[in-house]
Coordinates of C-alpha atoms in Angstrom, one line a residue:
X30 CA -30.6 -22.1 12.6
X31 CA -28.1 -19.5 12.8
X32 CA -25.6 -21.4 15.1
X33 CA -25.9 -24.3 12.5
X34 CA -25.2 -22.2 9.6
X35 CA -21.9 -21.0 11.7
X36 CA -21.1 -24.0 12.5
X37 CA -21.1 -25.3 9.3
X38 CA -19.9 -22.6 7.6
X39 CA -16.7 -23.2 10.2
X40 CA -16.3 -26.9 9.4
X41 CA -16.7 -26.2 5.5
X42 CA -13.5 -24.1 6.5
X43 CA -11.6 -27.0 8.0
X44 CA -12.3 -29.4 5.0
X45 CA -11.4 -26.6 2.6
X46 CA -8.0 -25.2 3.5
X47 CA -5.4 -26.5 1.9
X48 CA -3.9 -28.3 5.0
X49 CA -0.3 -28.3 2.6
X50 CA -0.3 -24.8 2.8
X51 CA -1.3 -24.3 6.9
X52 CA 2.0 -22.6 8.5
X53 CA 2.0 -24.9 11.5
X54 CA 5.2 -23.1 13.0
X55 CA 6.5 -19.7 12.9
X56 CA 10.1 -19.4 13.8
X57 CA 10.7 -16.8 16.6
X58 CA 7.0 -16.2 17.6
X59 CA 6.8 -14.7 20.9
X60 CA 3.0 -15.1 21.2
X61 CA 0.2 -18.1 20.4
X62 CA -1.7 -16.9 17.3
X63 CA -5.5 -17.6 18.0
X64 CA -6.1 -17.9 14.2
X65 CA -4.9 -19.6 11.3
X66 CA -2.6 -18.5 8.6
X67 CA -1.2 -20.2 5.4
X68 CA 1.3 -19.7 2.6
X69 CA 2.2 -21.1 -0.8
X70 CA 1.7 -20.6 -4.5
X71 CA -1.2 -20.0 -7.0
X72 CA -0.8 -19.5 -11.0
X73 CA -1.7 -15.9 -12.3
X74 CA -0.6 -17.3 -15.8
X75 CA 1.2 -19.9 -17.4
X76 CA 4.6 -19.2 -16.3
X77 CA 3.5 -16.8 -13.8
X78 CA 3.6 -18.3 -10.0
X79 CA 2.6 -15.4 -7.1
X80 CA 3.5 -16.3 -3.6
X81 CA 0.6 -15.3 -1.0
X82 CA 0.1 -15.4 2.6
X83 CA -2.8 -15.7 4.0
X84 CA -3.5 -15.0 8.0
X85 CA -7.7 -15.7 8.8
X86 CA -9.6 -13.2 11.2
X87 CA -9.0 -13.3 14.8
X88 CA -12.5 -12.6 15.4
X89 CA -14.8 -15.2 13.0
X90 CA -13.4 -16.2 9.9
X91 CA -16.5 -18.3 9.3
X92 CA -18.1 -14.9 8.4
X93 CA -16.0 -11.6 8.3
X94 CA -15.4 -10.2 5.3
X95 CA -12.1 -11.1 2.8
X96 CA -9.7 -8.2 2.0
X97 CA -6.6 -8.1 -0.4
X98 CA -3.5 -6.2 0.1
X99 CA -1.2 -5.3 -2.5
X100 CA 2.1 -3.2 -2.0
X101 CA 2.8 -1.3 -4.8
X102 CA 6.2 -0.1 -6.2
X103 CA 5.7 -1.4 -9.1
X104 CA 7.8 -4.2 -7.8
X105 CA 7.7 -4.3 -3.8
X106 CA 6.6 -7.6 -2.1
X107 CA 3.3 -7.3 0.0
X108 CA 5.0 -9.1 3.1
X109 CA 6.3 -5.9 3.5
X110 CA 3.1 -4.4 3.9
X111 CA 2.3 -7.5 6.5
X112 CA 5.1 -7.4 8.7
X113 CA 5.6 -3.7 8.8
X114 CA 2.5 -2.8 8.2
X115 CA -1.2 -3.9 8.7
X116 CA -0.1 -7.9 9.4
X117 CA -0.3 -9.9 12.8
X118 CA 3.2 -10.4 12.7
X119 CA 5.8 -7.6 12.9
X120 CA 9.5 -8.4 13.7
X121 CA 12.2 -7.4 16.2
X122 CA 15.6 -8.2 17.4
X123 CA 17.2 -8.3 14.0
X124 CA 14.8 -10.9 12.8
X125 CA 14.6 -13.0 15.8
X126 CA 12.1 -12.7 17.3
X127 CA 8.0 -11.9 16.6
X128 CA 5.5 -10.0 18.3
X129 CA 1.5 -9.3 18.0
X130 CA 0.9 -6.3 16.1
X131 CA -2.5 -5.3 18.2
X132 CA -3.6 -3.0 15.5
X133 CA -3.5 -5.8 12.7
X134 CA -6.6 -6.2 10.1
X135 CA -7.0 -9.3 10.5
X136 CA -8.5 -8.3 14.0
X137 CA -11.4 -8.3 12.2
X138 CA -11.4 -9.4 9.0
X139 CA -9.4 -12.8 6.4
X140 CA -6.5 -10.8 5.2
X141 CA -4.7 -11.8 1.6
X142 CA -1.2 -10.3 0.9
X143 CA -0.2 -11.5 -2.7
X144 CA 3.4 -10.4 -3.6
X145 CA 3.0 -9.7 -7.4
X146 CA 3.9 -9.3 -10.0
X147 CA 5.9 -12.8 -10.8
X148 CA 9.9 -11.9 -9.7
X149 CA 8.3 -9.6 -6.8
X150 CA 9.1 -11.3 -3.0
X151 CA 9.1 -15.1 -3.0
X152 CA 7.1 -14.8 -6.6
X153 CA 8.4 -16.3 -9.6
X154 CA 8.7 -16.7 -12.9
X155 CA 9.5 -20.3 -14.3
X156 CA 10.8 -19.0 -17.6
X157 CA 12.6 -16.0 -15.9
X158 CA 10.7 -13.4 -17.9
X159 CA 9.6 -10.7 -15.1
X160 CA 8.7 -7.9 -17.8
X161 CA 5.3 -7.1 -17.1
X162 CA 3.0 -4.0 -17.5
X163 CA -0.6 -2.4 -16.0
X164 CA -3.0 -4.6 -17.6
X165 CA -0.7 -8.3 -17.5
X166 CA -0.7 -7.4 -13.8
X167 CA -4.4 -6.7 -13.8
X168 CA -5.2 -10.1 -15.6
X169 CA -2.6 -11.8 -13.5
X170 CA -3.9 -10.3 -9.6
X171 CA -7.5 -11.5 -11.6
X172 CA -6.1 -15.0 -12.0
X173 CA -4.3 -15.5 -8.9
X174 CA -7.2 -14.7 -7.3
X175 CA -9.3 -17.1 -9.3
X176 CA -7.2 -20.0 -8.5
X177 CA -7.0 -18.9 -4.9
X178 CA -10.4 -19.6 -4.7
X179 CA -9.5 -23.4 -5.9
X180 CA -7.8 -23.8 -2.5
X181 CA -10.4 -22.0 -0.5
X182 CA -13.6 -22.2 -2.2
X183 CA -15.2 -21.5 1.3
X184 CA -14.3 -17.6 0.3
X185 CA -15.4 -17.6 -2.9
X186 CA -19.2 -15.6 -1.7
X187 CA -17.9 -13.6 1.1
X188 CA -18.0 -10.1 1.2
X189 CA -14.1 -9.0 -0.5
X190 CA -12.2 -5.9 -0.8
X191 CA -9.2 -5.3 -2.1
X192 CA -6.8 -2.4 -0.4
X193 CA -3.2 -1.7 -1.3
X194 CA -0.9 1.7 -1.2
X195 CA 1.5 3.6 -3.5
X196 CA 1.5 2.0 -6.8
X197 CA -1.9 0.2 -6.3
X198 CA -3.1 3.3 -7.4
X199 CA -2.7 2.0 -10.4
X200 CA -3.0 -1.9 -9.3
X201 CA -6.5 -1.6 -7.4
X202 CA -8.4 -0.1 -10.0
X203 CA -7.5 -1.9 -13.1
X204 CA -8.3 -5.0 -11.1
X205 CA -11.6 -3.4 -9.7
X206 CA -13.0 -3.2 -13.1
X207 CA -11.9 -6.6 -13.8
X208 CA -13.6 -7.6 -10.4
X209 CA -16.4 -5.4 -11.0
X210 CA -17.6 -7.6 -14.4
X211 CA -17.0 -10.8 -13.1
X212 CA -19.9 -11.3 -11.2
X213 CA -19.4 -15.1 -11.6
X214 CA -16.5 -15.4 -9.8
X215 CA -16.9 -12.9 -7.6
X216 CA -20.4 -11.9 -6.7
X217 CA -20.0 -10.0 -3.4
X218 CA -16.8 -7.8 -4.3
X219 CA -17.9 -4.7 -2.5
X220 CA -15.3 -2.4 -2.4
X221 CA -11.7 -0.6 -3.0
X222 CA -9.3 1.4 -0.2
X223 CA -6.2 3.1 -1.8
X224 CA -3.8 4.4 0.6
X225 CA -1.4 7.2 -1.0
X226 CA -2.3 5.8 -4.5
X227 CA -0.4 7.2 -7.6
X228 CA -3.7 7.6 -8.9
X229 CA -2.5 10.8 -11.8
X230 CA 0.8 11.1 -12.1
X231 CA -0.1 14.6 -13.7
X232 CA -1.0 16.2 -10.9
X233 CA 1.4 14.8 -8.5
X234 CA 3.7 16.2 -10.5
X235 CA 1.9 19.8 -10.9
X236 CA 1.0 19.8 -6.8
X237 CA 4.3 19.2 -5.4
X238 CA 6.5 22.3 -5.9
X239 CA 3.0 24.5 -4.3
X240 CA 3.3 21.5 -1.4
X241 CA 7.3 22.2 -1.0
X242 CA 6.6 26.0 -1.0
X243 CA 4.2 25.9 1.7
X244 CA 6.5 23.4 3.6
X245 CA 8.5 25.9 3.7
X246 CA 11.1 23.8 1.6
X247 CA 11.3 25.7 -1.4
X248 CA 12.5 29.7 -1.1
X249 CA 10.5 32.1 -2.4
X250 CA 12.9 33.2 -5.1
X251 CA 12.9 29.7 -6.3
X252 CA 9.6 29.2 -6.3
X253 CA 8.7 32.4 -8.2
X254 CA 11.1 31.4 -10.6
X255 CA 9.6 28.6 -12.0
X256 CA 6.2 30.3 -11.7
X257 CA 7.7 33.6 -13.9
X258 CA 10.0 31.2 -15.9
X259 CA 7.6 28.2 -16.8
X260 CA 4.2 28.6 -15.3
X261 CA 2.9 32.2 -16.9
X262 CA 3.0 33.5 -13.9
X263 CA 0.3 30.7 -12.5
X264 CA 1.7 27.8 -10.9
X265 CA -1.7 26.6 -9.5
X266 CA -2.7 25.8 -13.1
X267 CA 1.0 25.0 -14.4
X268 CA 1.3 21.5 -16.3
X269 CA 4.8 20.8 -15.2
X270 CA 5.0 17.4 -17.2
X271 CA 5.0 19.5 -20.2
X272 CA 7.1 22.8 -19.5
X273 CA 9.5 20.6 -17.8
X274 CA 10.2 19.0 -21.5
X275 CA 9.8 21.9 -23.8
X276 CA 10.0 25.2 -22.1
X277 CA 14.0 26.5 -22.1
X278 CA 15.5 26.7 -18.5
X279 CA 12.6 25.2 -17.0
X280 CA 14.2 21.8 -16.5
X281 CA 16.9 22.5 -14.6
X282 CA 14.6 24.7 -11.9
X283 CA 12.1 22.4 -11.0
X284 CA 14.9 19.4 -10.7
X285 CA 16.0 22.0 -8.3
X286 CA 12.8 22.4 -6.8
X287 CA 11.7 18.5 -6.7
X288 CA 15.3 17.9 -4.7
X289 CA 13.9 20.1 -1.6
X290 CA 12.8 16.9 0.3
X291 CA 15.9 15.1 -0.3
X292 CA 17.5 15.5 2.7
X293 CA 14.9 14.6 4.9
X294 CA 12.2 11.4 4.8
X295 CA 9.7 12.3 1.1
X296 CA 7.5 9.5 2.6
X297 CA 7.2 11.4 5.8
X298 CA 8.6 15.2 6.0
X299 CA 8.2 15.4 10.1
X300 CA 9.2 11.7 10.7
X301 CA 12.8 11.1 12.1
X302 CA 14.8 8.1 14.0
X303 CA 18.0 7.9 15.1
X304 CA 19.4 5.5 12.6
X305 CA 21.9 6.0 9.7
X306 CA 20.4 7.9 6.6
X307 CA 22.9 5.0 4.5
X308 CA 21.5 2.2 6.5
X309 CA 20.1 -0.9 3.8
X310 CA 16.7 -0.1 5.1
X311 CA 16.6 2.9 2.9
X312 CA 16.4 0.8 0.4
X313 CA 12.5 0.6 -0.2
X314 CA 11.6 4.1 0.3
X315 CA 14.5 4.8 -2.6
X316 CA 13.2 2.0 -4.5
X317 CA 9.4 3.3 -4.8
X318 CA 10.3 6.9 -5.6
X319 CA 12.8 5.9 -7.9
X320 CA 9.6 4.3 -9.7
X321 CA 7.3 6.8 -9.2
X322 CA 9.0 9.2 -10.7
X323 CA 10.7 7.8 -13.5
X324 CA 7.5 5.4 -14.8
X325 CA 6.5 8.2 -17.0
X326 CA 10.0 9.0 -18.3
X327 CA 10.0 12.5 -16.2
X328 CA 13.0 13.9 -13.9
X329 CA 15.2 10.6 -14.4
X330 CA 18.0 13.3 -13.8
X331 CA 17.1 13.7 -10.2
X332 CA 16.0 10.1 -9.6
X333 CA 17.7 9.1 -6.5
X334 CA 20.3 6.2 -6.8
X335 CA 19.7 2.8 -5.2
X336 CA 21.8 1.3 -2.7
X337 CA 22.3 -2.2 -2.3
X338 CA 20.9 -4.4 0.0
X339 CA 22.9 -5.8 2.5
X340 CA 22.3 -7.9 6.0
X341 CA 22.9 -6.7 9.3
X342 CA 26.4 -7.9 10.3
X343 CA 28.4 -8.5 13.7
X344 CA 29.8 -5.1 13.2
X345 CA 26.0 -3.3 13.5
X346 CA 27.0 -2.7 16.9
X347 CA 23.9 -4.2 19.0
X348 CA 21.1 -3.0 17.1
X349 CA 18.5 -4.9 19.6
X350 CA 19.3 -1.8 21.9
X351 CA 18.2 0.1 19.1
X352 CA 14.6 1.8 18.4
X353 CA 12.5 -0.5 16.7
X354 CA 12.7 2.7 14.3
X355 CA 15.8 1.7 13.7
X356 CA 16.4 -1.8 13.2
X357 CA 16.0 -1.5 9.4
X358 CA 16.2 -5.1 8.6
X359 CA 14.0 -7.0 10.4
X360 CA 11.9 -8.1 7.4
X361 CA 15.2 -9.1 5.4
X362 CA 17.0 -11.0 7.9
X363 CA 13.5 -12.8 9.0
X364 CA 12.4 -13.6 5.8
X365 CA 16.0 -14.7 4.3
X366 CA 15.9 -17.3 7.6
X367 CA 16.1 -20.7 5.9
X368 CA 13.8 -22.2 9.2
X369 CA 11.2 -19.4 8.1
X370 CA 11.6 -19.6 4.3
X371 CA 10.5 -23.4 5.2
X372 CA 8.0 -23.1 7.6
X373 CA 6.3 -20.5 4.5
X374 CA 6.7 -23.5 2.0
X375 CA 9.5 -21.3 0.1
X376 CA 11.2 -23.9 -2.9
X377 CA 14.7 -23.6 -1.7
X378 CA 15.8 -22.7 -5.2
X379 CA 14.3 -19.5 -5.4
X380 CA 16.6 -16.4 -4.6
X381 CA 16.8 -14.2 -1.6
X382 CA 13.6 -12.6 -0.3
X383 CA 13.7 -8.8 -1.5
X384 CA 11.8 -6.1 -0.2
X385 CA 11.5 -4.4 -3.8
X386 CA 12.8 -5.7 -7.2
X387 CA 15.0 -4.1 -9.2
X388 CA 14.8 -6.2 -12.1
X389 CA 10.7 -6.0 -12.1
X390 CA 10.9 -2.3 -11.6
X391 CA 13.1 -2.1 -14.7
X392 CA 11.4 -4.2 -17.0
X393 CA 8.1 -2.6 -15.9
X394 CA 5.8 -0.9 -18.6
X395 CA 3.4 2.1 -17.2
X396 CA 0.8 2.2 -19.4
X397 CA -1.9 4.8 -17.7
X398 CA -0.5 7.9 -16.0
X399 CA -4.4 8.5 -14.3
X400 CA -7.4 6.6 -13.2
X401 CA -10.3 8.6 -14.0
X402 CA -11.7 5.9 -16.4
X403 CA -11.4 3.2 -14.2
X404 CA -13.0 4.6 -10.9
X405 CA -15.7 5.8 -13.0
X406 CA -16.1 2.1 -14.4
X407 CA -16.2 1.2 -10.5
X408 CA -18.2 3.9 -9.0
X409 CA -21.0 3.1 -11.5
X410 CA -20.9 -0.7 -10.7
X411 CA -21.9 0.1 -7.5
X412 CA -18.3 -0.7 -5.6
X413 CA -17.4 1.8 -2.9
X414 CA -14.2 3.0 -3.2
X415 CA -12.1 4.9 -0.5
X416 CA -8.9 7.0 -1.0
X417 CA -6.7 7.8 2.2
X418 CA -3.9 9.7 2.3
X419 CA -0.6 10.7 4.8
X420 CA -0.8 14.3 4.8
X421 CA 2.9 14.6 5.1
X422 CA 3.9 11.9 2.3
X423 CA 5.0 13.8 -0.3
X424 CA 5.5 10.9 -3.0
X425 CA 2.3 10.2 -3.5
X426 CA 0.6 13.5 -1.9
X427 CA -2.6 14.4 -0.8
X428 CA -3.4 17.5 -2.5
X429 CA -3.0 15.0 -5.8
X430 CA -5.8 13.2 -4.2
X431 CA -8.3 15.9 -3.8
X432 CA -7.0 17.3 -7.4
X433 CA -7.9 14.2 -8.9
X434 CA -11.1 13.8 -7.0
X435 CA -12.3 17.0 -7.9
X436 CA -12.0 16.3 -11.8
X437 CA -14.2 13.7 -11.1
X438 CA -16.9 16.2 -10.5
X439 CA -18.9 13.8 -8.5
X440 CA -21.8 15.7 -6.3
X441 CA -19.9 16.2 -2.2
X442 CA -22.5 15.3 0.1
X443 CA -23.4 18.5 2.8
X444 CA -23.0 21.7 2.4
X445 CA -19.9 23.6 1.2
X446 CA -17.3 23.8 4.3
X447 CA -14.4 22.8 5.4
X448 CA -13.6 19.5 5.7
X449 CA -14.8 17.4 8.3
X450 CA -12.8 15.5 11.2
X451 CA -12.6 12.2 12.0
X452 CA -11.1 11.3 15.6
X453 CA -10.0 8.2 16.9
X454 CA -12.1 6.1 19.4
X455 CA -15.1 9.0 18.4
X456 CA -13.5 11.6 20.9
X457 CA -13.6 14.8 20.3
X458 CA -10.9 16.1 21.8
X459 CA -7.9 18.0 20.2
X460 CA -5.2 15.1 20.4
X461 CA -7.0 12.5 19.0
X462 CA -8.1 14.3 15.6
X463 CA -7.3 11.1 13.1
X464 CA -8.0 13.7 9.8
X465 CA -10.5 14.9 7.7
X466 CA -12.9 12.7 5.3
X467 CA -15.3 14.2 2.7
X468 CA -17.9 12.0 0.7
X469 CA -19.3 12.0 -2.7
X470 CA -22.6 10.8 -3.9
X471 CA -21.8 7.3 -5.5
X472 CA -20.4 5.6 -2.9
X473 CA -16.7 7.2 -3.2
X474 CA -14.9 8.9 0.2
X475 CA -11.9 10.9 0.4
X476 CA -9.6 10.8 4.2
X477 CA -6.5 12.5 5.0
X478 CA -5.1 10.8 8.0
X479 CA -3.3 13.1 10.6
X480 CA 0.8 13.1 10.9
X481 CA 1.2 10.3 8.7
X482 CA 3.3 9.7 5.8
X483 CA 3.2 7.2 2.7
X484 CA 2.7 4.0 5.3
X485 CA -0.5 5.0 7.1
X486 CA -0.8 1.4 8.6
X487 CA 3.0 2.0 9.9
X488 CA 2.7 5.3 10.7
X489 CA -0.4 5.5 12.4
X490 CA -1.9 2.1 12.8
X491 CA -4.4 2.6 14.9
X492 CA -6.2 4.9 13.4
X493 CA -5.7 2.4 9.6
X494 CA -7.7 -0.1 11.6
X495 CA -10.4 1.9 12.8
X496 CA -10.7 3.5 9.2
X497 CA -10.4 -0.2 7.4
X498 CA -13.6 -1.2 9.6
X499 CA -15.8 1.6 9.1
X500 CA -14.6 1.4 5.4
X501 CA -16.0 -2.3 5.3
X502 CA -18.6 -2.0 7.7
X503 CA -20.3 1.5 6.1
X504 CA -20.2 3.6 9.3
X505 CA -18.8 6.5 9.9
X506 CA -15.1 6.9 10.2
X507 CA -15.0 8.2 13.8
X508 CA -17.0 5.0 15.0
X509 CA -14.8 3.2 17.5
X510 CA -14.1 -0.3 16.7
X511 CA -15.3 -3.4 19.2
X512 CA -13.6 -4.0 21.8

C-alpha cells in the first residue's frame, strides 16, 4: 500500500506541474540535474507579480517536506540566496558556466525561492508602484504562496517551512502568523528558521559597540567615552537609539564607534579574498547595511554609500584564474544572459536582473523595529521556530539574538551552563565544532554557527545543511545527515 500511495503521490506530481513553467535547459550547466526545477510568475496582489524558482528534492519529492526561502534586504532578490547560497546551482567562470553545489537543500527537501517584494529580482510591478511596507509584504508572500499552490496543488498538505536571513527577520514572522491562522490553506505549516534575522533593531543597535570593543575594534578610550558620555557609566544597559538622538555629543561618538568595521567585511570580520574592496560585487553587502541601519531613521550619517553596479568587462583581466572568492559577478552576468533569462521564462521587457533594489529599498516603509509579538503568536500556535546566527556577522549580530531571546523569558531546557556544542557529522573532535545551540520550552531553539558571518549557507554550508535537516526533521543538531 505504501509503494502505491508513492507512486501515486509521484504521478499526481507529473499531472500537476505546470509543464509551462518546467526549465527544460539551463544554459552553461556542467552537470545533469537528477531533479526537476521550474520558474515563472504568481500574483501576490493585483498589480503585484513575484518571480519564483522552484528546484524539487533530489531525494523524493513525492514526500519530503516544502521549504521557502526569502532574502531579505528589504529589497534583495532570493536567487541570490540560490545561487550563492543554499541552491543546486552556483555559478563560475564569470557566468559561464554551472556547477552542483553538494551542500544544497534541496538534497533533501522542495525548495521555493520567491524574490519579493514586486520590483525585487525578476519581480514586477505592472503599474510601476514598488512602495511597499512589513505587512503589504506579509499579505503579498501569503498570496503568492496561495496561488502557488494553484500551479502545484500536489504541495498544498505537505509538511512546509519557511527560512530566509537578514531582513526576514522581519519577513518570516509576519508571514508565520499569517501562516499560522490559516489552517485552510495551509494545514501542515510546521515551522520557521531565521538566519541572522534583524529580529529588534533595538538591541542590535545597543549590542554592537560592546561586540566592537571586545573585537578589539573599538579603543578603550573610545569606548569609555560613550559609556561616561551617553551610557551613565553602563553601556550593557545603554539604549543607544535614544541617547544617540537626544543626549549632546553623543551622536558624533558612536558614529565614530559604529564606523570600526568599515574597513574590513561587517558581514564577516575574519573573512578575506583577494579581490578589489571597489569591485561591483560589494554591492549587496552595501546595499543590506545601508537598509539595516537606516529603516529606523538612525545613523543615516554614517550609512555607507552605494556603488553602482557594473558587468565584468574585457579589461577584468582573466578573472576565471581568480578565486571563486573573487569572481564577484557571477550571479549578475548569469542572470542578465538573455539564453538564461529565457530558459527562466523572464518577459524580455522587464529590466536587468539586480541583486538588491534600490528603488524598493527606498520606497520601503519599516513598520516594526522588534518581533516579540509575532514569535509569541507562533510559538503558541505550536510552530517551531529556529534562529541561527554567524558569530562573526556583525550587521545583524548574535548577541542581538540571545538579547532578544532572553526577553522572551521562555523556560531554557537543562540546567544552567554554558552553552552546548553542536559538531558536524556528530564528531567530537575540536575542528569540527559547528557552534553552540540552546533550546526553550515551546518549541523555539537558538544556534550560533562557528566562523561564519551574515551568509551561513555561503559561509559554512555544510554545516547550514546539516542544521536545516535536523531543524525539519526534529533531531538533534549534531545528527549527521544520510548519506
Amino acid at each position: 500500500m505504501y509503494q502505491f500511495l508513492v507512486a501515486l503521490s509521484l504521478i499526481s506530481s507529473v499531472l500537476a506541474a505546470p509543464a509551462a513553467d518546467l526549465v527544460n535547459n539551463l544554459p552553461g550547466l556542467t552537470f545533469n540535474p537528477n531533479f526537476k526545477h521550474y520558474s515563472g510568475y504568481v500574483q501576490a496582489a493585483s498589480t503585484r507579480y513575484f518571480h519564483y524558482w522552484f528546484t524539487e528534492s533530489m531525494r523524493n519529492p513525492g514526500t519530503d517536506p516544502l521549504v521557502l526561502w526569502l532574502n531579505g534586504g528589504p529589497g534583495c532578490s532570493s536567487l541570490g540566496g540560490l545561487i550563492e547560497e543554499l541552491g543546486p546551482f552556483h555559478v563560475s567562470n564569470n557566468g559561464n558556466s554551472v556547477y552542483l553545489n553538494q551542500w544544497a537543500w534541496n538534497t533533501y527537501a522542495n525548495v521555493i525561492f520567491l524574490e519579493s517584494p514586486a520590483g525585487v529580482g525578476f519581480s514586477y510591478s505592472s503599474d510601476g508602484n514598488v512602495t511597499v511596507n512589513d505587512d503589504d509584504v506579509a499579505n503579498q508572500n501569503h498570496n503568492a504562496l496561495l496561488d502557488w499552490y494553484n500551479k502545484f496543488p500536489e504541495y498544498k498538505g505537505r509538511d512546509f517551512y519557511i527560512t530566509g536571513e537578514s531582513y526576514g527577520g522581519i519577513y518570516l514572522p509576519t508571514l508565520g502568523v499569517l501562516l499560522s491562522k490559516d489552517k485552510t490553506n495551509f494545514p501542515n505549516f510546521k515551522g520557521v528558521a531565521v538566519g541572522n534575522g534583524i529580529i529588534s533593531f533595538p538591541w542590535n543597535d545597543n549590542t554592537m559597540i560592546p561586540l566592537f570593543y571586545y573585537h578589539g575594534l573599538v579603543r578603550d578610550e573610545l569606548y569609555q567615552n560613550v559609556k561616561k558620555t551617553c551610557c551613565n557609566g553602563n553601556i550593557e544597559t545603554c539604549d543607544i537609539d535614544n541617547v544617540y538622538d537626544n543626549t549632546p555629543g553623543c551622536k558624533t561618538i558612536i558614529n565614530r564607534a559604529f564606523s570600526a568595521a568599515d574597513d574590513l567585511d561587517p558581514y564577516n570580520l575574519y573573512d578575506f579574498c583577494y579581490l578589489s574592496p571597489n569591485g561591483p560585487g560589494m554591492n549587496k553587502k552595501q546595499f543590506i547595511k545601508r537598509m539595516i541601519r537606516t529603516k529606523v531613521n538612525k545613523r543615516v550619517e554614517w550609512a555607507p554609500k552605494m556603488r553602482v553596479k557594473r558587468a565584468v568587462t574585457n579589461n577584468d583581466a582573466d578573472n576565471t584564474t581568480l578565486p571563486l572568492c573573487a569572481q564577484e559577478d557571477n550571479t549578475y552576468n548569469y542572470l542578465n544572459r538573455d539564453d538564461v533569462r529565457k530558459a527562466l521564462h523572464i518577459p524580455t521587457s522587464l529590466p536587468r536582473w539586480t541583486d538588491c533594489s534600490n528603488s524598493v529599498g527606498n520606497h520601503y516603509h519599516t513598520i516594526y523595529d522588534n518581533m516579540t509579538q509575532q514569535v509569541n503568536t507562533i510559538l503558541a500556535a505550536g510552530i517551531r521556530m529556529l534562529f541561527y546566527n554567524g558569530d562573526v556577522d556583525t550587521v545583524c549580530n548574535h548577541v542581538m539574538n540571545m538579547k532578544f531571546l532572553s526577553d522572551l523569558n521562555l523556560s531554557i531546557l537543562g540546567t544552567e551552563k554554558v552553552n552546548q556544542l553542536w559538531h558536524y557529522q556528530g564528531e567530537l573532535k575540536d575542528v569540527n565544532v559547528a557552534g553552540t545551540h540552546m533550546s526553550y520550552k515551546g518549541g523555539l531553539d537558538f544556534l550560533t554557527v562557528r566562523g561564519s558571518g551574515h551568509f551561513v549557507p555561503e559561509d559554512r554550508p555544510r554545516e547550514a545543511l546539516q542544521m536545516i535537516y535536523n531543524f525539519i526533521n526534529n533531531k538533534d543538531y549534531s545528527t549527521a545527515v544520510p548519506g
